[in-house]
PDB file of C-alpha atoms in Angstrom:
ATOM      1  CA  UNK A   1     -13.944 -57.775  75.581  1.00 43.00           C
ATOM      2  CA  UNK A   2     -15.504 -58.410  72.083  1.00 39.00           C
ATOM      3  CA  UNK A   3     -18.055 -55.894  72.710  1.00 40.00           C
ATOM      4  CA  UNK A   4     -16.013 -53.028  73.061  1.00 42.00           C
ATOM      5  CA  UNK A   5     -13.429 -54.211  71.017  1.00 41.00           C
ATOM      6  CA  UNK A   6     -16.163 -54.498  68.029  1.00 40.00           C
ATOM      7  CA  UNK A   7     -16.871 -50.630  69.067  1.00 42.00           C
ATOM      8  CA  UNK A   8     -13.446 -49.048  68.545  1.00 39.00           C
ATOM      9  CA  UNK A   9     -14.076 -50.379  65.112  1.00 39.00           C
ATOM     10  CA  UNK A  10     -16.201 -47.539  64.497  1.00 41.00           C
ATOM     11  CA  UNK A  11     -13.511 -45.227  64.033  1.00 39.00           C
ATOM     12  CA  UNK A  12     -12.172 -47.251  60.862  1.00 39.00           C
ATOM     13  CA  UNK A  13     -15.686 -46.985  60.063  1.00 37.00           C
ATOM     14  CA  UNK A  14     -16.444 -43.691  60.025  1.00 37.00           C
ATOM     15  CA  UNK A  15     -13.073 -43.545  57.814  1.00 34.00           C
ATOM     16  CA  UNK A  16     -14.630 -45.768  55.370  1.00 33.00           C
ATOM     17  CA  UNK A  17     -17.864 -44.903  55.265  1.00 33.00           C
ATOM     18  CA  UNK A  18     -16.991 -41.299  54.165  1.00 35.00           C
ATOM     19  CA  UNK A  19     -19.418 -39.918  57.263  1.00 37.00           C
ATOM     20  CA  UNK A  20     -16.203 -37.826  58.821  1.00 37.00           C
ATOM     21  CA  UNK A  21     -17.259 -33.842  58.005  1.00 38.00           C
ATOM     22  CA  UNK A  22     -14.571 -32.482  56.177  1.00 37.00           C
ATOM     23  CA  UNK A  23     -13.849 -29.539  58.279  1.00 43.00           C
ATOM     24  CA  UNK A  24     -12.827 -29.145  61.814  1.00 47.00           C
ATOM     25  CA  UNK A  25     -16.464 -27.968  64.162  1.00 52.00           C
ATOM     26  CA  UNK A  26     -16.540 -24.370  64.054  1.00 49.00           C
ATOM     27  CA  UNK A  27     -15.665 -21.921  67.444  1.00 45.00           C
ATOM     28  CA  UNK A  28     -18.573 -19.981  65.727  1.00 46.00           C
ATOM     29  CA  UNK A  29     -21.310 -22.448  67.338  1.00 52.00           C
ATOM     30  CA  UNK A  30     -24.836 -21.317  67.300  1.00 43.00           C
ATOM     31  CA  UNK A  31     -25.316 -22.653  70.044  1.00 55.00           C
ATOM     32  CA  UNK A  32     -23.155 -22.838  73.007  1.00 73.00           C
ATOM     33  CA  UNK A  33     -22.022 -26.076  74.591  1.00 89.00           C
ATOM     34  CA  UNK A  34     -23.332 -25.988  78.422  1.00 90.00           C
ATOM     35  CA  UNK A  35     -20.669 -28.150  80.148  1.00 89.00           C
ATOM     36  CA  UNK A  36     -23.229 -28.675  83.091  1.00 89.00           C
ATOM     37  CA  UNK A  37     -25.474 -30.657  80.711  1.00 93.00           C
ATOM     38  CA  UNK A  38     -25.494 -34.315  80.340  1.00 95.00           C
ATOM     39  CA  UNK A  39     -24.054 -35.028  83.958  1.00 95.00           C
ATOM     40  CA  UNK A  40     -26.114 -38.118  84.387  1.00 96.00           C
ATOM     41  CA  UNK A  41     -25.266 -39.789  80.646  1.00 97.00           C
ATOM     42  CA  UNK A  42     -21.636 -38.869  82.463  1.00 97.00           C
ATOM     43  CA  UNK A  43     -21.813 -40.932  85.670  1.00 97.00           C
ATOM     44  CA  UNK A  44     -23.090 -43.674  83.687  1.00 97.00           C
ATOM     45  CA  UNK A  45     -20.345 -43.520  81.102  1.00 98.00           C
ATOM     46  CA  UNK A  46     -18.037 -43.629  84.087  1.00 98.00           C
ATOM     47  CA  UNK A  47     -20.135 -46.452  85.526  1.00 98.00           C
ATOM     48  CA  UNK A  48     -20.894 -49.195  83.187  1.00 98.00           C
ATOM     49  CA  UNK A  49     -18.409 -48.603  80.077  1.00 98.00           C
ATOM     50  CA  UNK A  50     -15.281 -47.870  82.609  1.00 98.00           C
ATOM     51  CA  UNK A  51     -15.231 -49.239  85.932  1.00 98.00           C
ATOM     52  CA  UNK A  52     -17.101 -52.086  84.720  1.00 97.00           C
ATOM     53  CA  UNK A  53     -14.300 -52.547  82.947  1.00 97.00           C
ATOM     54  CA  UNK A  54     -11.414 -52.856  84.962  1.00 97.00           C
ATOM     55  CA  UNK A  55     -10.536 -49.592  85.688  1.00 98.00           C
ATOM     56  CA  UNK A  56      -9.837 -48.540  89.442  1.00 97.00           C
ATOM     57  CA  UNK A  57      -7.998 -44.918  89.579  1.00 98.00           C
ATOM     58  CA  UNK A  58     -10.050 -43.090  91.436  1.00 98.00           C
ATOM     59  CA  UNK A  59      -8.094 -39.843  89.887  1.00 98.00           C
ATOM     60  CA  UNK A  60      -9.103 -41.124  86.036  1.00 98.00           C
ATOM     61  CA  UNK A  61     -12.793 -41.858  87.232  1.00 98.00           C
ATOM     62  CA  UNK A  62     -13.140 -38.448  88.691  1.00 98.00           C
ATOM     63  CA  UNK A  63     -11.132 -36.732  85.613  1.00 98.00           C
ATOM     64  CA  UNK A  64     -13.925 -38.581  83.418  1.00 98.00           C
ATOM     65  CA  UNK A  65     -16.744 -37.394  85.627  1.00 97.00           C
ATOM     66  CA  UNK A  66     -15.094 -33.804  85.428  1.00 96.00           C
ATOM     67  CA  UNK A  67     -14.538 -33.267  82.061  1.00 97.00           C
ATOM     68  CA  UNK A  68     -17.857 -32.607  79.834  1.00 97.00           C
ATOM     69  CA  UNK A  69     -17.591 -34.805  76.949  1.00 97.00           C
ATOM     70  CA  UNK A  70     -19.759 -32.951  74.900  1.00 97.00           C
ATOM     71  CA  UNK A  71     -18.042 -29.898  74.761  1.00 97.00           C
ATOM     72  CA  UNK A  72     -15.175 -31.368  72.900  1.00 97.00           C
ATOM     73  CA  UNK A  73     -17.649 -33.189  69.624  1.00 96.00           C
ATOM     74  CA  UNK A  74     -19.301 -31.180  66.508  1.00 94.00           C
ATOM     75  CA  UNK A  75     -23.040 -30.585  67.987  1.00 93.00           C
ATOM     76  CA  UNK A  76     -24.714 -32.603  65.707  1.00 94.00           C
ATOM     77  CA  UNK A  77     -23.509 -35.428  68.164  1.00 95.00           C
ATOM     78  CA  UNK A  78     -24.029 -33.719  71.366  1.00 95.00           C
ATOM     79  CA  UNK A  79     -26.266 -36.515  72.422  1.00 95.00           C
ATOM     80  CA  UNK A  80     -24.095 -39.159  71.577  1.00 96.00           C
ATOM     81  CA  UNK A  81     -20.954 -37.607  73.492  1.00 97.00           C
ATOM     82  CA  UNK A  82     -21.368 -40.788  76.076  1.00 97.00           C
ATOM     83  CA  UNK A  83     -21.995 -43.629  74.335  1.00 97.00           C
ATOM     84  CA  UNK A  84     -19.456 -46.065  73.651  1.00 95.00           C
ATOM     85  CA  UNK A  85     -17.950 -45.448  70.941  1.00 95.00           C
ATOM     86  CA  UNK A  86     -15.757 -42.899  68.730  1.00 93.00           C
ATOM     87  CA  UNK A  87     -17.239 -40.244  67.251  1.00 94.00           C
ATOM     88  CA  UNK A  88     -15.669 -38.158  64.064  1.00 94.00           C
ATOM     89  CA  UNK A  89     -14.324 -34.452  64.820  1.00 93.00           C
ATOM     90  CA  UNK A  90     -13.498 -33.256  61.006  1.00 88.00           C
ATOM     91  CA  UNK A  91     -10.503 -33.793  59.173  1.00 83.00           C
ATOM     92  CA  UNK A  92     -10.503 -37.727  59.033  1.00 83.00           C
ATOM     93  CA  UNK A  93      -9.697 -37.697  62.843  1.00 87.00           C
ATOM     94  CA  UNK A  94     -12.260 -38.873  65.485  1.00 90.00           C
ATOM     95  CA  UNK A  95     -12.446 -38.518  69.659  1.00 92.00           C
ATOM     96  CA  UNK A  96     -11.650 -41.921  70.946  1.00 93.00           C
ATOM     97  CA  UNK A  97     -14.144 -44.371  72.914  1.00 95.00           C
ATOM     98  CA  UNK A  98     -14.120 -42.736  76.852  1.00 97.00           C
ATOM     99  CA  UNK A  99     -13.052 -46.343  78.020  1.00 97.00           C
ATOM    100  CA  UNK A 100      -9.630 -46.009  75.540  1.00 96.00           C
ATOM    101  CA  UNK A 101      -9.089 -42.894  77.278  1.00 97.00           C
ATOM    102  CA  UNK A 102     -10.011 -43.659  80.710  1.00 98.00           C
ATOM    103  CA  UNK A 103      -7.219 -47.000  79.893  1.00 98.00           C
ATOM    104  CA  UNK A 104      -4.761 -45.270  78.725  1.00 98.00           C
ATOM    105  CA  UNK A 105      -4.755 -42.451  81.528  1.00 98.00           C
ATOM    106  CA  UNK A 106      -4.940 -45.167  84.178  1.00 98.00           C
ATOM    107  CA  UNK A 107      -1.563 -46.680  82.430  1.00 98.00           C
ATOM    108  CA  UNK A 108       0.831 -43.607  82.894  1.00 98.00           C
ATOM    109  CA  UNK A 109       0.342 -43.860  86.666  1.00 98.00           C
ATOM    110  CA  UNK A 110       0.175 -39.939  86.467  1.00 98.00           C
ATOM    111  CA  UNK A 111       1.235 -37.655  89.553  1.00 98.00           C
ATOM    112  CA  UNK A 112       0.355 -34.057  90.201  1.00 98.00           C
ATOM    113  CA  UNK A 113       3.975 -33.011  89.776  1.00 98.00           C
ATOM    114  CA  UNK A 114       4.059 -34.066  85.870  1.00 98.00           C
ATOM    115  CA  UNK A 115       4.382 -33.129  82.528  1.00 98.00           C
ATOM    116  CA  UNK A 116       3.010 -34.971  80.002  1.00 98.00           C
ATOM    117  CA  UNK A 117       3.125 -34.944  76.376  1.00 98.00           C
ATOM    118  CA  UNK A 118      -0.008 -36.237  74.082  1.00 98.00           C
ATOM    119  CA  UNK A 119       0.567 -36.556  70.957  1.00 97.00           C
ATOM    120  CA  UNK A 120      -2.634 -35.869  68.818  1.00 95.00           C
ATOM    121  CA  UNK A 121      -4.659 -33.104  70.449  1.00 97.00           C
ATOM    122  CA  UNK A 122      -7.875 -33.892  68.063  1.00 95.00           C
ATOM    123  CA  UNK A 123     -10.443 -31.842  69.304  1.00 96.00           C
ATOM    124  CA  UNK A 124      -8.573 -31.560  73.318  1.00 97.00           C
ATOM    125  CA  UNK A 125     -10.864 -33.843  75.215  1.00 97.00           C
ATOM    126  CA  UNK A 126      -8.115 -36.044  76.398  1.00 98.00           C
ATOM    127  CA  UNK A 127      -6.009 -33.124  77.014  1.00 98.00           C
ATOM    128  CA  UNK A 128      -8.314 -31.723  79.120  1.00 98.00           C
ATOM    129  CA  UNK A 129      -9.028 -34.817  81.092  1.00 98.00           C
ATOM    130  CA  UNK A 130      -5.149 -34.812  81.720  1.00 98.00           C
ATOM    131  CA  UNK A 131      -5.298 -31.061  82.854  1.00 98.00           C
ATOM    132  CA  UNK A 132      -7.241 -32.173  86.080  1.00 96.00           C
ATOM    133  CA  UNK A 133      -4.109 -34.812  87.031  1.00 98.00           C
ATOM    134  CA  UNK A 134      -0.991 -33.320  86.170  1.00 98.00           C
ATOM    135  CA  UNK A 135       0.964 -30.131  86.700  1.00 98.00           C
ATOM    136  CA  UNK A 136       1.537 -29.167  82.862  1.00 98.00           C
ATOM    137  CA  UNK A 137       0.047 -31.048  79.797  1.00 98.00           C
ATOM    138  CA  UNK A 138       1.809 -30.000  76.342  1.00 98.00           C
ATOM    139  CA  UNK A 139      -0.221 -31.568  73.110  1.00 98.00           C
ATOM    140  CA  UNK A 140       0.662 -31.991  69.397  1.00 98.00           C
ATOM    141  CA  UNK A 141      -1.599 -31.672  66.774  1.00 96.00           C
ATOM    142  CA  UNK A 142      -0.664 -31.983  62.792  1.00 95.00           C
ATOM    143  CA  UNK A 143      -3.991 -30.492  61.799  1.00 94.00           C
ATOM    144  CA  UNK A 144      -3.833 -26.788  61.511  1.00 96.00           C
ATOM    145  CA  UNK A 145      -7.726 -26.220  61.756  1.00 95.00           C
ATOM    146  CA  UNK A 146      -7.773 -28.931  64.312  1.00 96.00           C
ATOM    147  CA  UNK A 147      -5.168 -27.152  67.043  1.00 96.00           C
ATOM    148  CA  UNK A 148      -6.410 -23.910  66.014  1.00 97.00           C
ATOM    149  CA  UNK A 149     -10.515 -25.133  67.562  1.00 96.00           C
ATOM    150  CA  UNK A 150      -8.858 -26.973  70.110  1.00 97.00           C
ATOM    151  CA  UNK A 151      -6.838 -24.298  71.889  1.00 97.00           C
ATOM    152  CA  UNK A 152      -9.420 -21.683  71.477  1.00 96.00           C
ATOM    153  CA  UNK A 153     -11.810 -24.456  73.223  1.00 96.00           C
ATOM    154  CA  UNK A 154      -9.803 -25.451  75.664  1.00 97.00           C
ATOM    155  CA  UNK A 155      -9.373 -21.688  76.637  1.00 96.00           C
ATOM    156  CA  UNK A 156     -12.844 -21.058  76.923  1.00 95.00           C
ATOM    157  CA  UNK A 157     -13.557 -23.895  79.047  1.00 95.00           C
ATOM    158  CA  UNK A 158     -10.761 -22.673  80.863  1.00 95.00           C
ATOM    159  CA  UNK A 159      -8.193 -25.239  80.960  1.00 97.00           C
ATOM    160  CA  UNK A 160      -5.380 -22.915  81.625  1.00 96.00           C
ATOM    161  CA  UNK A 161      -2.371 -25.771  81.974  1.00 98.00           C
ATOM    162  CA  UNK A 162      -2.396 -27.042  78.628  1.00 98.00           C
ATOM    163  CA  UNK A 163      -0.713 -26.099  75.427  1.00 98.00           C
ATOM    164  CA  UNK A 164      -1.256 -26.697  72.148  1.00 98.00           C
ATOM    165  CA  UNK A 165       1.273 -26.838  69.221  1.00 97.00           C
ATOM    166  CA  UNK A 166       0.252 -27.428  65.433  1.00 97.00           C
ATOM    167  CA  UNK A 167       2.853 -29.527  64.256  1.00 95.00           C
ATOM    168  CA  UNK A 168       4.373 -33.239  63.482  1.00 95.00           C
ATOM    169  CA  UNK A 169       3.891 -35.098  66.303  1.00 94.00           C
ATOM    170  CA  UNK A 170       6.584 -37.730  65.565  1.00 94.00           C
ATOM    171  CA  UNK A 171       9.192 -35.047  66.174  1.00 95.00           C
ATOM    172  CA  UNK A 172       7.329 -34.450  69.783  1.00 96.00           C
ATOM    173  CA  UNK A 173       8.248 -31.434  71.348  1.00 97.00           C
ATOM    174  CA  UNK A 174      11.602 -30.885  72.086  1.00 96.00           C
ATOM    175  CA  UNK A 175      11.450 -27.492  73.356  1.00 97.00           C
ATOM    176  CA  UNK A 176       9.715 -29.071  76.778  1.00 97.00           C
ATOM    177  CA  UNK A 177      11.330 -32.534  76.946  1.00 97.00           C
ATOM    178  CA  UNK A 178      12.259 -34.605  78.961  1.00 98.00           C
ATOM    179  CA  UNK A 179       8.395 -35.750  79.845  1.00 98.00           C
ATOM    180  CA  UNK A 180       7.581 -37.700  82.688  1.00 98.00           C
ATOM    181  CA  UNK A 181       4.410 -39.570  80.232  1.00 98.00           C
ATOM    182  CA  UNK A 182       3.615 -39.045  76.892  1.00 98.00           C
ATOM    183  CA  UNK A 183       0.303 -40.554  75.511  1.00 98.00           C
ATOM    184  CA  UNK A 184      -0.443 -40.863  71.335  1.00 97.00           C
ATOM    185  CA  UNK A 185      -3.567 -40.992  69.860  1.00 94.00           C
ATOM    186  CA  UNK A 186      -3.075 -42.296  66.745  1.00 91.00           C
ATOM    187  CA  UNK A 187      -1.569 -45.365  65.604  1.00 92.00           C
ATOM    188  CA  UNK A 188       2.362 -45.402  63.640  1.00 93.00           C
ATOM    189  CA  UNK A 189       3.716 -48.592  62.491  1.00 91.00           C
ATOM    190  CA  UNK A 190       6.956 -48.625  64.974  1.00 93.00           C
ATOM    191  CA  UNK A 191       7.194 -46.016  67.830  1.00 95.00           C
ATOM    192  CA  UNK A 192       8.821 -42.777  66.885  1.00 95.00           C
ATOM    193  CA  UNK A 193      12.515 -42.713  68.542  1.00 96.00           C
ATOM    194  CA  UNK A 194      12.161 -38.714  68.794  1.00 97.00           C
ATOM    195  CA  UNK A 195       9.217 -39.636  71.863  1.00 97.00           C
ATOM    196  CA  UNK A 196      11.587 -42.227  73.591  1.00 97.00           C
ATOM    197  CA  UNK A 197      14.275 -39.820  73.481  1.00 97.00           C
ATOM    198  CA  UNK A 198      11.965 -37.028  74.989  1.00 98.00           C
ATOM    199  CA  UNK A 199      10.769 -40.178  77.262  1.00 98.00           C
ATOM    200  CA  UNK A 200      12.214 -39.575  80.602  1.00 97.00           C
ATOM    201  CA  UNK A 201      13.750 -42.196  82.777  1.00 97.00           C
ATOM    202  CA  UNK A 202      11.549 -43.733  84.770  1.00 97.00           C
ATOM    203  CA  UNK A 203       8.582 -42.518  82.306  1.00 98.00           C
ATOM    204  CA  UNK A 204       5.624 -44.094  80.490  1.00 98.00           C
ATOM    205  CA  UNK A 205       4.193 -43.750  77.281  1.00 98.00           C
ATOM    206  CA  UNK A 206       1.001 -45.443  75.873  1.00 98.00           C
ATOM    207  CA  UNK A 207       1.031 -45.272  72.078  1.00 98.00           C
ATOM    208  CA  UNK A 208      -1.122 -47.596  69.778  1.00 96.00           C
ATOM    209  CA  UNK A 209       1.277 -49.317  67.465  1.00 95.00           C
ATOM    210  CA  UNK A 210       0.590 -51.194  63.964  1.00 92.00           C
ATOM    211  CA  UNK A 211      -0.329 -49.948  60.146  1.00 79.00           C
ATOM    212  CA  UNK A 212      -2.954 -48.945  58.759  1.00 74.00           C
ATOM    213  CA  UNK A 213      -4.164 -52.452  57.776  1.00 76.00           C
ATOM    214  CA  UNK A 214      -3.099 -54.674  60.854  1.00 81.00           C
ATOM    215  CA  UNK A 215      -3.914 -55.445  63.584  1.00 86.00           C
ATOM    216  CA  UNK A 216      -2.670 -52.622  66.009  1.00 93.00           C
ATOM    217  CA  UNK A 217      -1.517 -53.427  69.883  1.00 96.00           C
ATOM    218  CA  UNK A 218      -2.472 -50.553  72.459  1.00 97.00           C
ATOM    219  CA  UNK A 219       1.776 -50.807  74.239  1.00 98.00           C
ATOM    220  CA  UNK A 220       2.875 -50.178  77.343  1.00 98.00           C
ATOM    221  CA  UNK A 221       6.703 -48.586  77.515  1.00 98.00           C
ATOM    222  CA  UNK A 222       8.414 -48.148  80.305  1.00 98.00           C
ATOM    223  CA  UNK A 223      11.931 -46.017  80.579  1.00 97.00           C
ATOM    224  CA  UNK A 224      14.241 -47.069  83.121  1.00 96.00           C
ATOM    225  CA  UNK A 225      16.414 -45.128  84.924  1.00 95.00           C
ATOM    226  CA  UNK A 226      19.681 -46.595  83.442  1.00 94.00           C
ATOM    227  CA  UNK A 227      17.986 -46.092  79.731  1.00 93.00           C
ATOM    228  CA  UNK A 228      16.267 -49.224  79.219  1.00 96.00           C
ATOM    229  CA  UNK A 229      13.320 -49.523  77.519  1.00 96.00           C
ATOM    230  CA  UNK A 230      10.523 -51.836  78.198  1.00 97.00           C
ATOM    231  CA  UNK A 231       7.718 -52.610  76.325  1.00 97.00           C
ATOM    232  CA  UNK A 232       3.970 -54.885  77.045  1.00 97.00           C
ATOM    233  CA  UNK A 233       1.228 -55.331  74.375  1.00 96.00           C
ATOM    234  CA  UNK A 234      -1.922 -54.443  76.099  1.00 97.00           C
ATOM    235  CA  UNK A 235      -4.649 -54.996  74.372  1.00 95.00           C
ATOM    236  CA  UNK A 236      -5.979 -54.635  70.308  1.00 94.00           C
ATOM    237  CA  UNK A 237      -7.352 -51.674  69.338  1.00 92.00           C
ATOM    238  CA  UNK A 238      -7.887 -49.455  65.890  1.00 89.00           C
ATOM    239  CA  UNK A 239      -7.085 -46.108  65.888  1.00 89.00           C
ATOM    240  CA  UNK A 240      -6.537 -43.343  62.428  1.00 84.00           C
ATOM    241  CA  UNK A 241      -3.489 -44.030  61.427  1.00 82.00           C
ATOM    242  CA  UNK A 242      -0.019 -41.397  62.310  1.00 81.00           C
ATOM    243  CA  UNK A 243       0.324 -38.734  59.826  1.00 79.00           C
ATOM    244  CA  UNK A 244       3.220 -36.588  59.381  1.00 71.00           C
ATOM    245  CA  UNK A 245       6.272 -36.501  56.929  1.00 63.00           C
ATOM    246  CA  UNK A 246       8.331 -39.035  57.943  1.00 63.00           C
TER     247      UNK A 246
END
């Protein structure tokens, strides 16, 4: 567990560090992403950074296997699309580390029939691994340039059940609730009561919870049908911090 937990530290780092490119990747690319590419740096993501690690959904693994990581980072880190850690997409946002993902998939217990909300598009890559396992997947980004590249790439890699919104994603999406999951990818200090209202009973949601400068717990909430909420600390992680007016 120290291992990867030391490698989800990259994210803060990148903050830190100043390496995060200022701008979102451009659609304009020079050159093309293949999505056929890197299939065996795939299996072995899937391999030895997620089963390895506990997790057993055979839907998750073969969303992970399906969904070419690559596609969704600036290509100046192409090659290190499957290594185990995050890597920075522009505007002080990064993808997360493909176990985080794979985790926090396998924890919504997802069906076919559902609708899910995600909260922090980034550059779509967890969207789109959600596309493969639910009926409709509706995603929130604040960043304007960020859901702007996102739903043009998601189009052209033709994910065709997703939408993308710009907007605050502490408000959620009210238009489309109630959700039967909603996943965050960015870490507020309490959970948003706009997403447990649009939470519905007998829902999930995994959200990352702490400030900036704590520690933050990776939660577990679970709606009951009478209301109830429920709520398990998982694990420590670090993820960029929840932005939005509020």
């Amino acid at each position: 567990m120290a291992t990867w937990t030391l490698r989800i530290l990259w994210a803060g780092l990148f903050l830190v560090l100043g390496l995060c490119p200022k701008e979102a990747f451009p659609s304009e690319d020079p050159t093309p992403c293949r999505p056929e590419r890197y299939s065996e740096e795939r299996e072995k993501m899937v391999r030895e950074q997620i089963q390895a690690r506990g997790v057993k959904d055979g839907s998750v693994l073969r969303a992970m296997r399906g969904v070419a990581r690559h596609c969704f980072v600036p290509r100046e880190f192409r090659d290190e699309a499957y290594e185990d850690h995050p890597i920075p997409i522009g505007q002080g946002q990064t993808i997360s580390q493909p176990y985080i993902v794979a985790l926090m998939t396998e924890l919504l217990r997802l069906k076919p029939s559902d609708r899910v909300l995600e909260i922090g598009t980034g550059s779509g890559y967890q969207a789109a691994v959600l596309s493969g396992l639910v009926k409709r997947v509706f995603t929130v980004e604040i960043s304007a340039p960020l859901a702007e590249e996102a739903g043009a790439r998601l189009k052209s890699l033709g994910y065709e059940n997703i939408q993308v919104r710009r907007g605050d994603g502490y408000l959620g999406w009210k238009e489309h609730a109630p959700f039967d999951a909603i996943i965050v990818t960015a870490a507020p200090s309490e959970i948003p009561p706009p997403l447990l209202r649009q939470l519905k009973p007998g829902g999930r949601m995994c959200i990352p919870v702490g400030g900036r400068y704590q520690v933050q717990q990776l939660t577990l909430i679970e709606k009951k049908q009478d209301g109830s909420i429920s709520k398990r600390a998982v694990l420590p992680v670090r993820f960029v911090p929840f932005l939005g007016d509020h």
